[in-house]
mmCIF file of C-alpha atoms in Angstrom:
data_model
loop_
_atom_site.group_PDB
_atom_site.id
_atom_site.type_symbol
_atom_site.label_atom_id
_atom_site.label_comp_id
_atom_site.label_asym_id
_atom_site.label_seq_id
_atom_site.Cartn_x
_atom_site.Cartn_y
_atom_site.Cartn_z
ATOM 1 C CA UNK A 1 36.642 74.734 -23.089
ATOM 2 C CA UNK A 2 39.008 71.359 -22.982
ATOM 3 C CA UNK A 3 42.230 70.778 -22.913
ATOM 4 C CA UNK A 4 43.714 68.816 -25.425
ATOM 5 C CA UNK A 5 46.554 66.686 -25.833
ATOM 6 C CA UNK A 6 48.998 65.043 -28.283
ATOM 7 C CA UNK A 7 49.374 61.594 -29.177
ATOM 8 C CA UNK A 8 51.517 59.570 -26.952
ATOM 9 C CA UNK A 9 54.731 58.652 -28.588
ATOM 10 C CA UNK A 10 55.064 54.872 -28.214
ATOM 11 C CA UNK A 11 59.176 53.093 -28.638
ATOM 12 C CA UNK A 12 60.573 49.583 -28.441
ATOM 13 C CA UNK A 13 63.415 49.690 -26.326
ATOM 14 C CA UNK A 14 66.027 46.728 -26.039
ATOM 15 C CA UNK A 15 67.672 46.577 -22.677
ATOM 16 C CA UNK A 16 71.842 45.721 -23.066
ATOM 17 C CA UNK A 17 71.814 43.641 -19.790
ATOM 18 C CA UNK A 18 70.256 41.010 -17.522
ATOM 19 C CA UNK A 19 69.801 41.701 -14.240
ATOM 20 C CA UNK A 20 68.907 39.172 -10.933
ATOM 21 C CA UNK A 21 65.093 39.961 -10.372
ATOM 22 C CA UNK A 22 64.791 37.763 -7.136
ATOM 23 C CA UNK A 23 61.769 39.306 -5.970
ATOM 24 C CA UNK A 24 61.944 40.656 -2.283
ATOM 25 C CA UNK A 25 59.734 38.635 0.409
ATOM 26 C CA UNK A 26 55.962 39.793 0.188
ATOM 27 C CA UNK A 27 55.034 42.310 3.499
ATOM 28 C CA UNK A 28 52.111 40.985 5.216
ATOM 29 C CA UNK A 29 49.024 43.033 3.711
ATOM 30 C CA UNK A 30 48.023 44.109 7.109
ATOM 31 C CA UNK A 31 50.809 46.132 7.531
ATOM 32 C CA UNK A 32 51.349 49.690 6.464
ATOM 33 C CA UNK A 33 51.034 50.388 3.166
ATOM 34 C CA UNK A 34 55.225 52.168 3.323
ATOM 35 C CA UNK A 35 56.097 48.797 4.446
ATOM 36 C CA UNK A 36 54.719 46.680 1.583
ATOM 37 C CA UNK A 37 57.208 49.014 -0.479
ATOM 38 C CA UNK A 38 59.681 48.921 1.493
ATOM 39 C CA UNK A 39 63.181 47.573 -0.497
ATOM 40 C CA UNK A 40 60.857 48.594 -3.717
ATOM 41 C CA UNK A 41 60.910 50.896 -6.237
ATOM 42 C CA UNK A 42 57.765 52.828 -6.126
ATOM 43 C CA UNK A 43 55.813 55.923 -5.369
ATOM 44 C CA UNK A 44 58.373 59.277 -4.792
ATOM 45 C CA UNK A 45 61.615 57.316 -5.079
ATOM 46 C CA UNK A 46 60.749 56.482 -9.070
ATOM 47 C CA UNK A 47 59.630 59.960 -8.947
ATOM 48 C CA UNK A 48 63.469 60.787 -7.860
ATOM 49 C CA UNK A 49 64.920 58.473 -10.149
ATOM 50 C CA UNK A 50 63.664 60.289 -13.265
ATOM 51 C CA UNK A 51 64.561 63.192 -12.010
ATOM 52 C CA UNK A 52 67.181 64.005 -14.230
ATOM 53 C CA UNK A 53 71.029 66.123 -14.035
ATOM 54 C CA UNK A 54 71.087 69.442 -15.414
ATOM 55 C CA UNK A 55 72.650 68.230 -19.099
ATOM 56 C CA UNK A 56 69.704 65.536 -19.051
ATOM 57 C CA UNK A 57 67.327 67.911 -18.093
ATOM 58 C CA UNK A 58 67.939 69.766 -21.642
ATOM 59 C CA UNK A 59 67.793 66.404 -23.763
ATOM 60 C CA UNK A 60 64.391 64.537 -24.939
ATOM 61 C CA UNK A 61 63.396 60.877 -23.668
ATOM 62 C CA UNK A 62 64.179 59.792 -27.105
ATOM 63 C CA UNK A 63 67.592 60.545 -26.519
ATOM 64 C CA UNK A 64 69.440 57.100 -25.244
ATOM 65 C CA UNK A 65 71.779 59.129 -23.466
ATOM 66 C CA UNK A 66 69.244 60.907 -21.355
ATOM 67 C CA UNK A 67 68.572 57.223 -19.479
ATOM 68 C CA UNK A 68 71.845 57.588 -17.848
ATOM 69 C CA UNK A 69 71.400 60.929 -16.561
ATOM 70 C CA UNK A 70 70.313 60.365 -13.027
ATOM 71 C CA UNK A 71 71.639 60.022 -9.791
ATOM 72 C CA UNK A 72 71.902 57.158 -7.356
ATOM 73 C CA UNK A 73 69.339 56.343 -4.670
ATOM 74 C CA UNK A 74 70.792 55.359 -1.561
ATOM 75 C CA UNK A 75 67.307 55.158 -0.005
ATOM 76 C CA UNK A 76 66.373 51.705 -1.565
ATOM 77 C CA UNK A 77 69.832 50.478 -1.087
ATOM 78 C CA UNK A 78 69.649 51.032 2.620
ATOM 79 C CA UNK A 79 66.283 49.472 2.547
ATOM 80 C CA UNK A 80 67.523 46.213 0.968
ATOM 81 C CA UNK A 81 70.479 45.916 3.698
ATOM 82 C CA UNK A 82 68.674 46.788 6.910
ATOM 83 C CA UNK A 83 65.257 45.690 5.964
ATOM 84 C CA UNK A 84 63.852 49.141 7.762
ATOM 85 C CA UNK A 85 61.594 51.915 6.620
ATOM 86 C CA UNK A 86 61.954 55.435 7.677
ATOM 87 C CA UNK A 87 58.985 57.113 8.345
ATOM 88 C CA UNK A 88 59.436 60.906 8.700
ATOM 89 C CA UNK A 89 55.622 61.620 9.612
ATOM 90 C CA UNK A 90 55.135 63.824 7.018
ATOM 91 C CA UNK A 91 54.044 67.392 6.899
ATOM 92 C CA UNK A 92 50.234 69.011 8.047
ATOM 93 C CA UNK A 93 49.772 69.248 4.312
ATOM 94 C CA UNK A 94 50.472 65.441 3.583
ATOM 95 C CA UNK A 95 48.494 64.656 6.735
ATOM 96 C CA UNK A 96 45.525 66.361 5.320
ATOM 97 C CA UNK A 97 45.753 64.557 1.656
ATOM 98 C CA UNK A 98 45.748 61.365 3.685
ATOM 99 C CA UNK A 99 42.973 62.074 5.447
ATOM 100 C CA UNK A 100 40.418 63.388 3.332
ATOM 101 C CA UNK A 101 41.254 61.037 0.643
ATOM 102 C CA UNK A 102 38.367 58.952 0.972
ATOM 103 C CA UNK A 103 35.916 61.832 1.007
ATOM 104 C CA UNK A 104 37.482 62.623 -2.618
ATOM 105 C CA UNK A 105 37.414 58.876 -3.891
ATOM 106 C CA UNK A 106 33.778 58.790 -2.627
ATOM 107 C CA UNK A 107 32.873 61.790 -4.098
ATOM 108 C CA UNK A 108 34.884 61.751 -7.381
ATOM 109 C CA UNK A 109 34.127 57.886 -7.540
ATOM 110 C CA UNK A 110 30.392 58.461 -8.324
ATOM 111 C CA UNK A 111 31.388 61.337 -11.195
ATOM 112 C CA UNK A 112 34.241 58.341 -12.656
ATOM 113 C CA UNK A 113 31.256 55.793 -12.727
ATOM 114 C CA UNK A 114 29.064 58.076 -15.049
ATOM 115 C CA UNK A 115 31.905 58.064 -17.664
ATOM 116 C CA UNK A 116 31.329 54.101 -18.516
ATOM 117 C CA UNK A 117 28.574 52.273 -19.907
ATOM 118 C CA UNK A 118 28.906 49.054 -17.620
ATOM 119 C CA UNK A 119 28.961 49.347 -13.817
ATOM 120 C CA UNK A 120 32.103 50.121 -12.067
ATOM 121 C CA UNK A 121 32.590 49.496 -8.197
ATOM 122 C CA UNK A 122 35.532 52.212 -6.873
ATOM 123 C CA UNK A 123 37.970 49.815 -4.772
ATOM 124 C CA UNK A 124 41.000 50.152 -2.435
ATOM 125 C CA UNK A 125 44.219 48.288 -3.703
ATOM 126 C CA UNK A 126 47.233 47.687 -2.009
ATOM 127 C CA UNK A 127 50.903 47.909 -3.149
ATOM 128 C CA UNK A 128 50.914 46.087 -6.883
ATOM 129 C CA UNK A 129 54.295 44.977 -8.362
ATOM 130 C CA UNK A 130 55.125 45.841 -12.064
ATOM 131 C CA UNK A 131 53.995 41.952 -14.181
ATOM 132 C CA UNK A 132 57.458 41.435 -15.291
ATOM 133 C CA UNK A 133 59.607 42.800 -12.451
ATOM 134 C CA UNK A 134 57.969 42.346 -8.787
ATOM 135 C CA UNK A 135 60.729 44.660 -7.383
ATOM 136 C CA UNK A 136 58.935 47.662 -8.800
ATOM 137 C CA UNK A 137 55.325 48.602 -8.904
ATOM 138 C CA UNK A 138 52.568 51.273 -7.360
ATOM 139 C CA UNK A 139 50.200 51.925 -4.523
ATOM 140 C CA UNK A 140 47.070 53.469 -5.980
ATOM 141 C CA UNK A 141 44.219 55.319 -4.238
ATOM 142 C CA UNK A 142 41.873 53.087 -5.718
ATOM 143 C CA UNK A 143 41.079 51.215 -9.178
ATOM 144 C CA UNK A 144 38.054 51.155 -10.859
ATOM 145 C CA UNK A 145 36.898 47.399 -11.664
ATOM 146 C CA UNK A 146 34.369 45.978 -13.717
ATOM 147 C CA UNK A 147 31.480 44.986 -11.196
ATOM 148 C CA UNK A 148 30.636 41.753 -13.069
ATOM 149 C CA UNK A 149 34.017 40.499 -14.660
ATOM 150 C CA UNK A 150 36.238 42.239 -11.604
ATOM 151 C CA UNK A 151 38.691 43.413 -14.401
ATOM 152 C CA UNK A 152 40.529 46.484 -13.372
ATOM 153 C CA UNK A 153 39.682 48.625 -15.891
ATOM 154 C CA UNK A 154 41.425 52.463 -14.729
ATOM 155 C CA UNK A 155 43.708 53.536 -11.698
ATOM 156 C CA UNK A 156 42.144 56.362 -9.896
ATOM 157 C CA UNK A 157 44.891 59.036 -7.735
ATOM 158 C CA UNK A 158 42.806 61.578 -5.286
ATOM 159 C CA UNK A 159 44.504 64.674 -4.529
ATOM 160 C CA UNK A 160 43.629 66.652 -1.988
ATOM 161 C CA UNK A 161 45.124 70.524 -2.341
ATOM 162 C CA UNK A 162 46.167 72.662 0.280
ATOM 163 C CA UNK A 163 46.869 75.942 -1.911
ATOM 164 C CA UNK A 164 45.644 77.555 -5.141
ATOM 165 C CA UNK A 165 49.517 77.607 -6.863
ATOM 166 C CA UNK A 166 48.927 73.571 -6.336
ATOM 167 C CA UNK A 167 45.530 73.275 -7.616
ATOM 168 C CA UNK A 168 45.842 75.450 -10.573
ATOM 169 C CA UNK A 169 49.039 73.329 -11.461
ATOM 170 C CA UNK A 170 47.223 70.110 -11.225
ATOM 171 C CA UNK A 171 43.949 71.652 -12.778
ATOM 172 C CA UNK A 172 45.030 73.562 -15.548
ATOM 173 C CA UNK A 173 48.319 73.247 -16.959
ATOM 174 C CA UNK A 174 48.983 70.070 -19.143
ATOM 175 C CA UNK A 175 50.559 67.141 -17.739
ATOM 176 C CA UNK A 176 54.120 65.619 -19.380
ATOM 177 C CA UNK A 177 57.329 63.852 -17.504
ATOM 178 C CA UNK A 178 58.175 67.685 -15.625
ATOM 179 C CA UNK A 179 54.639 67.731 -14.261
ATOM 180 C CA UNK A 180 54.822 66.961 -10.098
ATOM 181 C CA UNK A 181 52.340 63.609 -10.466
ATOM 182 C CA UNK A 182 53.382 62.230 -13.784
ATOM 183 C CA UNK A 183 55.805 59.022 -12.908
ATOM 184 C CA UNK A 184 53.318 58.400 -10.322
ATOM 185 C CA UNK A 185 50.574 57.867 -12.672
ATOM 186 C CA UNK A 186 52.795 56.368 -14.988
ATOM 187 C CA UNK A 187 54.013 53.411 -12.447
ATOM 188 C CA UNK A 188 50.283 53.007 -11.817
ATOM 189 C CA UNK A 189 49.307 52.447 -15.347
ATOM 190 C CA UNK A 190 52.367 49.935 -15.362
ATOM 191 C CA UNK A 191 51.591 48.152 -12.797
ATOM 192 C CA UNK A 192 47.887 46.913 -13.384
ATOM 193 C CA UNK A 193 48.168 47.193 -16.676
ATOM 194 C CA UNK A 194 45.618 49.314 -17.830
ATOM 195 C CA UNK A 195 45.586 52.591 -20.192
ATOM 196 C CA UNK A 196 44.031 55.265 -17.831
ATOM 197 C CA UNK A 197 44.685 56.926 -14.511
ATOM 198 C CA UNK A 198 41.588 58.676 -13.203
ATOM 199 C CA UNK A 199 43.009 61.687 -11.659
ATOM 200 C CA UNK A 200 40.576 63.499 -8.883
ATOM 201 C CA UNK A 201 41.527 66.997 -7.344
ATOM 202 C CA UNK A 202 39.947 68.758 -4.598
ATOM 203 C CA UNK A 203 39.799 72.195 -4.150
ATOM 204 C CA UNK A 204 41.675 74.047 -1.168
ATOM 205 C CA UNK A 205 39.316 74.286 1.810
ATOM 206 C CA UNK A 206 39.347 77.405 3.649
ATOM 207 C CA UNK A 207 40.469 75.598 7.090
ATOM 208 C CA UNK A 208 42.707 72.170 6.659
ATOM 209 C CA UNK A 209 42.744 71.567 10.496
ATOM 210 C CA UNK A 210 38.728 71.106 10.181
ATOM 211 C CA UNK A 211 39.262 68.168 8.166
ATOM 212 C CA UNK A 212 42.935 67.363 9.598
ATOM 213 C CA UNK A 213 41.864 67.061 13.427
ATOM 214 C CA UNK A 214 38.480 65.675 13.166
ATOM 215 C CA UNK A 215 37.526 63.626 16.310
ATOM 216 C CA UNK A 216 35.301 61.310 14.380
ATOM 217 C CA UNK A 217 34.950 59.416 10.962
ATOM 218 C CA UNK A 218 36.046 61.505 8.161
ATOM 219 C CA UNK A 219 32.726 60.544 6.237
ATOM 220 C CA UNK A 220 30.315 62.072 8.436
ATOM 221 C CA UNK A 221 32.148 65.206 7.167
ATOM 222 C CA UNK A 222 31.546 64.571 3.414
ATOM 223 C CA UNK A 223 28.338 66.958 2.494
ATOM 224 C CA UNK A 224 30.443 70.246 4.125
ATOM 225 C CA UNK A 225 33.324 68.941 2.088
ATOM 226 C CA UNK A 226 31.473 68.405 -0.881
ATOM 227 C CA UNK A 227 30.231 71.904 -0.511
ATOM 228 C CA UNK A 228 33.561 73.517 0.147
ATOM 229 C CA UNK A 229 36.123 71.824 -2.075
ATOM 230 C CA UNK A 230 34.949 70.908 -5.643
ATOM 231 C CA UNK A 231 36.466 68.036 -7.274
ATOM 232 C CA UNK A 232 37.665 68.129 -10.767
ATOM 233 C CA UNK A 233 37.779 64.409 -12.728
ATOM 234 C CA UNK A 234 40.755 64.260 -15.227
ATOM 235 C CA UNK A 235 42.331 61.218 -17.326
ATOM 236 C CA UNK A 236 45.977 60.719 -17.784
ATOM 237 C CA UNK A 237 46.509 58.183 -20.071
ATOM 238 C CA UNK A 238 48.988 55.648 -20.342
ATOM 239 C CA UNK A 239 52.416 56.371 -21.784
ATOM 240 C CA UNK A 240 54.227 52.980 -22.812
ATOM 241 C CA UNK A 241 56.954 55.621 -23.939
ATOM 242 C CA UNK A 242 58.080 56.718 -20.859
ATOM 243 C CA UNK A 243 57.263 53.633 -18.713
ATOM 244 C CA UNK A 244 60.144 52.229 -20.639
ATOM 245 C CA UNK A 245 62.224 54.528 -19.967
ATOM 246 C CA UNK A 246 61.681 54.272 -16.035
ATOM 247 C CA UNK A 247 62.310 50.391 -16.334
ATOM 248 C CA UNK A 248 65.349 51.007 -18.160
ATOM 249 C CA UNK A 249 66.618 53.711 -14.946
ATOM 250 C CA UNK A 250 65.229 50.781 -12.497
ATOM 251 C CA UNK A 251 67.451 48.129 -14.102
ATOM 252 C CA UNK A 252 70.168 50.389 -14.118
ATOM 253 C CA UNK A 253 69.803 51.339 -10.417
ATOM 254 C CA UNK A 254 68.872 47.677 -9.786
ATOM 255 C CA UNK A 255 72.058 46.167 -10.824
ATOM 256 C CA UNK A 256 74.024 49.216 -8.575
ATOM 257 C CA UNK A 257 72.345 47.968 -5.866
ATOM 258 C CA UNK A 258 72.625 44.378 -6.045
ATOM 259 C CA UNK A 259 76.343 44.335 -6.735
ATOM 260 C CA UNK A 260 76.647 47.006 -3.715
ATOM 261 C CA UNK A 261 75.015 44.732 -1.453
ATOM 262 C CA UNK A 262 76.952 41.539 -2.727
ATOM 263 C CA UNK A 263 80.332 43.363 -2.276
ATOM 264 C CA UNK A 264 79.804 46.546 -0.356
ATOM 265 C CA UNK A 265 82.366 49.892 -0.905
ATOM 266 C CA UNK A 266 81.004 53.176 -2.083
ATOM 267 C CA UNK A 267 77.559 53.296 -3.657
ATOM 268 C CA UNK A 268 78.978 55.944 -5.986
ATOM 269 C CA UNK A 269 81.463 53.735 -7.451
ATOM 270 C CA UNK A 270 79.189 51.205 -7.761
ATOM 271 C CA UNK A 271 76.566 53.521 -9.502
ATOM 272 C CA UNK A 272 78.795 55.114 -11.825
ATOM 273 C CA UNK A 273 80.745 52.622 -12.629
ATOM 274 C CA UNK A 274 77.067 50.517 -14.406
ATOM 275 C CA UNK A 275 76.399 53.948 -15.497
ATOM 276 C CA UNK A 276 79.443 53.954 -17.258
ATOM 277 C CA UNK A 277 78.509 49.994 -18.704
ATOM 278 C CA UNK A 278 75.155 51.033 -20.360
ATOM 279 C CA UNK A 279 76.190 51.071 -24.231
ATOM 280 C CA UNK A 280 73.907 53.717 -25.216
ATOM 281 C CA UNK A 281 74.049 52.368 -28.441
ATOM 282 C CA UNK A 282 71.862 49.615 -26.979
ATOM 283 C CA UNK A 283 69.682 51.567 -25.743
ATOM 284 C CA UNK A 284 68.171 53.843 -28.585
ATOM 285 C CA UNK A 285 64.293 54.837 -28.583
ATOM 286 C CA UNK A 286 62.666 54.073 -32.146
ATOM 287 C CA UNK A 287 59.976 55.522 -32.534
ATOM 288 C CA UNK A 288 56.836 53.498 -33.850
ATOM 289 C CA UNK A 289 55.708 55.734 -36.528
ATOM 290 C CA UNK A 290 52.990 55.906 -39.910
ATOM 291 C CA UNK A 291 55.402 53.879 -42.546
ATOM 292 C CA UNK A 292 52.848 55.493 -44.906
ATOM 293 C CA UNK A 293 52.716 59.597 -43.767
ATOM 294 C CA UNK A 294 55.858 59.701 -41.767
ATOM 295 C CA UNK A 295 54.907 62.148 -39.417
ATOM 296 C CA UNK A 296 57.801 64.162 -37.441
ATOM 297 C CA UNK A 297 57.589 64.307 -34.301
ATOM 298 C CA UNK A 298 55.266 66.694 -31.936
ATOM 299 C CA UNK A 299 57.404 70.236 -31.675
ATOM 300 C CA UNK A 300 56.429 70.351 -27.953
ATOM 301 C CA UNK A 301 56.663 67.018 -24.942
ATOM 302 C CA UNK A 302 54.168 64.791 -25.210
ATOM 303 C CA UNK A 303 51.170 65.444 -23.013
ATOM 304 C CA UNK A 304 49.153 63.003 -20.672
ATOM 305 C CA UNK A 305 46.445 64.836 -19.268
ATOM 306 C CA UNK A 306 42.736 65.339 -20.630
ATOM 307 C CA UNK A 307 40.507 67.362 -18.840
ATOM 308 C CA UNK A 308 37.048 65.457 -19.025
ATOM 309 C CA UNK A 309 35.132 68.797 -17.074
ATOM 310 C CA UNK A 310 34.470 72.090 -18.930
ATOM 311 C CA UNK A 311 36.440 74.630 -17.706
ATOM 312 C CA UNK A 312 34.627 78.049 -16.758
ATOM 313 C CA UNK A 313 35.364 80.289 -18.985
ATOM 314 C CA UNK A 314 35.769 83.175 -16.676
ATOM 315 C CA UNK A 315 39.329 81.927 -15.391
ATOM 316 C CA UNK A 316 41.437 84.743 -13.469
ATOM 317 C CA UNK A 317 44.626 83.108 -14.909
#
């Protein structure tokens, strides 16, 4: 049994402004990776930023006015101003994702090479800006590159659950823009420009703090984890559809900012007040569709996940 999905809508959006894009000074790479997107839009804040008010939440993407449903992020803005990153530390739970995520990529890594017909080399990547706005971009797991050419040719995002209600919601149900990883994948694809995220998911183990207090290097603890936590191998694909519609929110937010640092006074005024700019008009979605058949649209959100492993059949869902 797979799970299938519908064909990504694709649009050609027209943006009703310009905006500065003075890129912010490059981190030195042998800092932490928070600090290379730090004063960025990336990772959970573009995760926030689509998040959407309770009247957007009800409208489609193809529905200009649903761009300017969102609320202001005072996170970045902060950022920009002080030049400082907040680290909270994190829970156990995000702890333990961190730490057993290169026992996933090395597992999963060897079940994503089998899947091409040329010979892929799984690689670490640091922070990547978007190509045509360096104030925005992703931090993948890994990408998986052409050995010979060194093309990037996927992302690849290892999850590592903690719970079943997690796994089964990143296993089983199909992925679209409510789904808890889908902007993240979608910044990814964005960023290096490519039309696949590999998407790996562990299994819960029975004990986290075996993994998460581990005295030692991670790897020597990959066969028991291998045993314990089976990995699933999924694609999301690319969705030029909705990347658009986070640039558009970005630029929005963008211009907020910049005018908030150039003249200070309350971010909300600011935010609501380029909110209140946008002319939706502007900003309408076409849709690229058959000029021959004319299709309507799908009845249900586009999905973005295919499930490359057979399911067992025996599911107690």
């Amino acid at each position: 049994m797979s799970l299938q999905i519908n064909k990504i809508k694709t649009t050609s959006i027209q943006l009703p402004f310009t905006v500065s894009n003075k890129e912010v000074p490059v981190i030195d790479e042998k800092k932490e990776f928070h600090e290379a997107r730090n004063g960025r839009w990336s990772g959970t804040v573009v995760k926030k930023l689509m998040a959407c008010s309770s009247k957007g939440g009800k409208m489609s993407w193809a529905d200009p006015e649903k761009i300017t449903q969102f609320s202001k992020s005072i996170e970045k803005a902060m950022q920009r101003k002080t030049g400082k990153y907040i680290e909270s530390g994190g829970t156990n739970e995000m702890k333990y994702g961190t730490r057993v995520e290169p026992l996933i990529l090395a597992i999963g890594g060897e079940k994503i090479k089998s899947f091409f017909n040329e010979e892929i080399k799984i690689e670490e990547v640091k922070f990547k800006s978007f190509p045509d706005f360096p104030n925005a971009g992703a931090t993948s797991d890994s990408v998986a590159r052409n050995a010979k050419t060194n093309k990037v040719l996927a992302t690849v995002e290892a999850k590592g659950c903690t719970n079943w209600s997690t796994h089964y919601k990143r296993t089983y149900e199909l992925m679209d823009e409510k789904d808890m990883d889908f902007w993240q994948t979608q910044t990814q694809c964005k960023a290096w420009e490519v039309d696949n995220c590999y998407y790996l998911v562990a299994e819960p183990p029975k004990d986290i703090t075996k993994y998460l207090y581990y005295d030692g290097d991670i790897m020597d603890l990959k066969n028991e984890f291998q045993e314990e936590c089976a990995i699933s191998v999924q694609i999301v694909e690319s969705s030029p559809f909705h990347q658009n519609a986070i640039m558009q929110r970005i630029i929005i937010a963008e211009k907020a900012l910049n005018k908030w640092l150039e003249l200070g006074g309350r971010v909300d005024d600011i935010f609501y007040n380029e909110i209140e700019s946008v002319d939706l008009i502007d900003t309408i979605m076409i849709e690229e569709v058959d000029t021959v058949t004319r299709k309507p649209p799908p009845p249900i959100p586009p999905k973005a996940r295919t499930i490359i492993e057979e399911l067992p059949e025996d599911l107690p869902f």
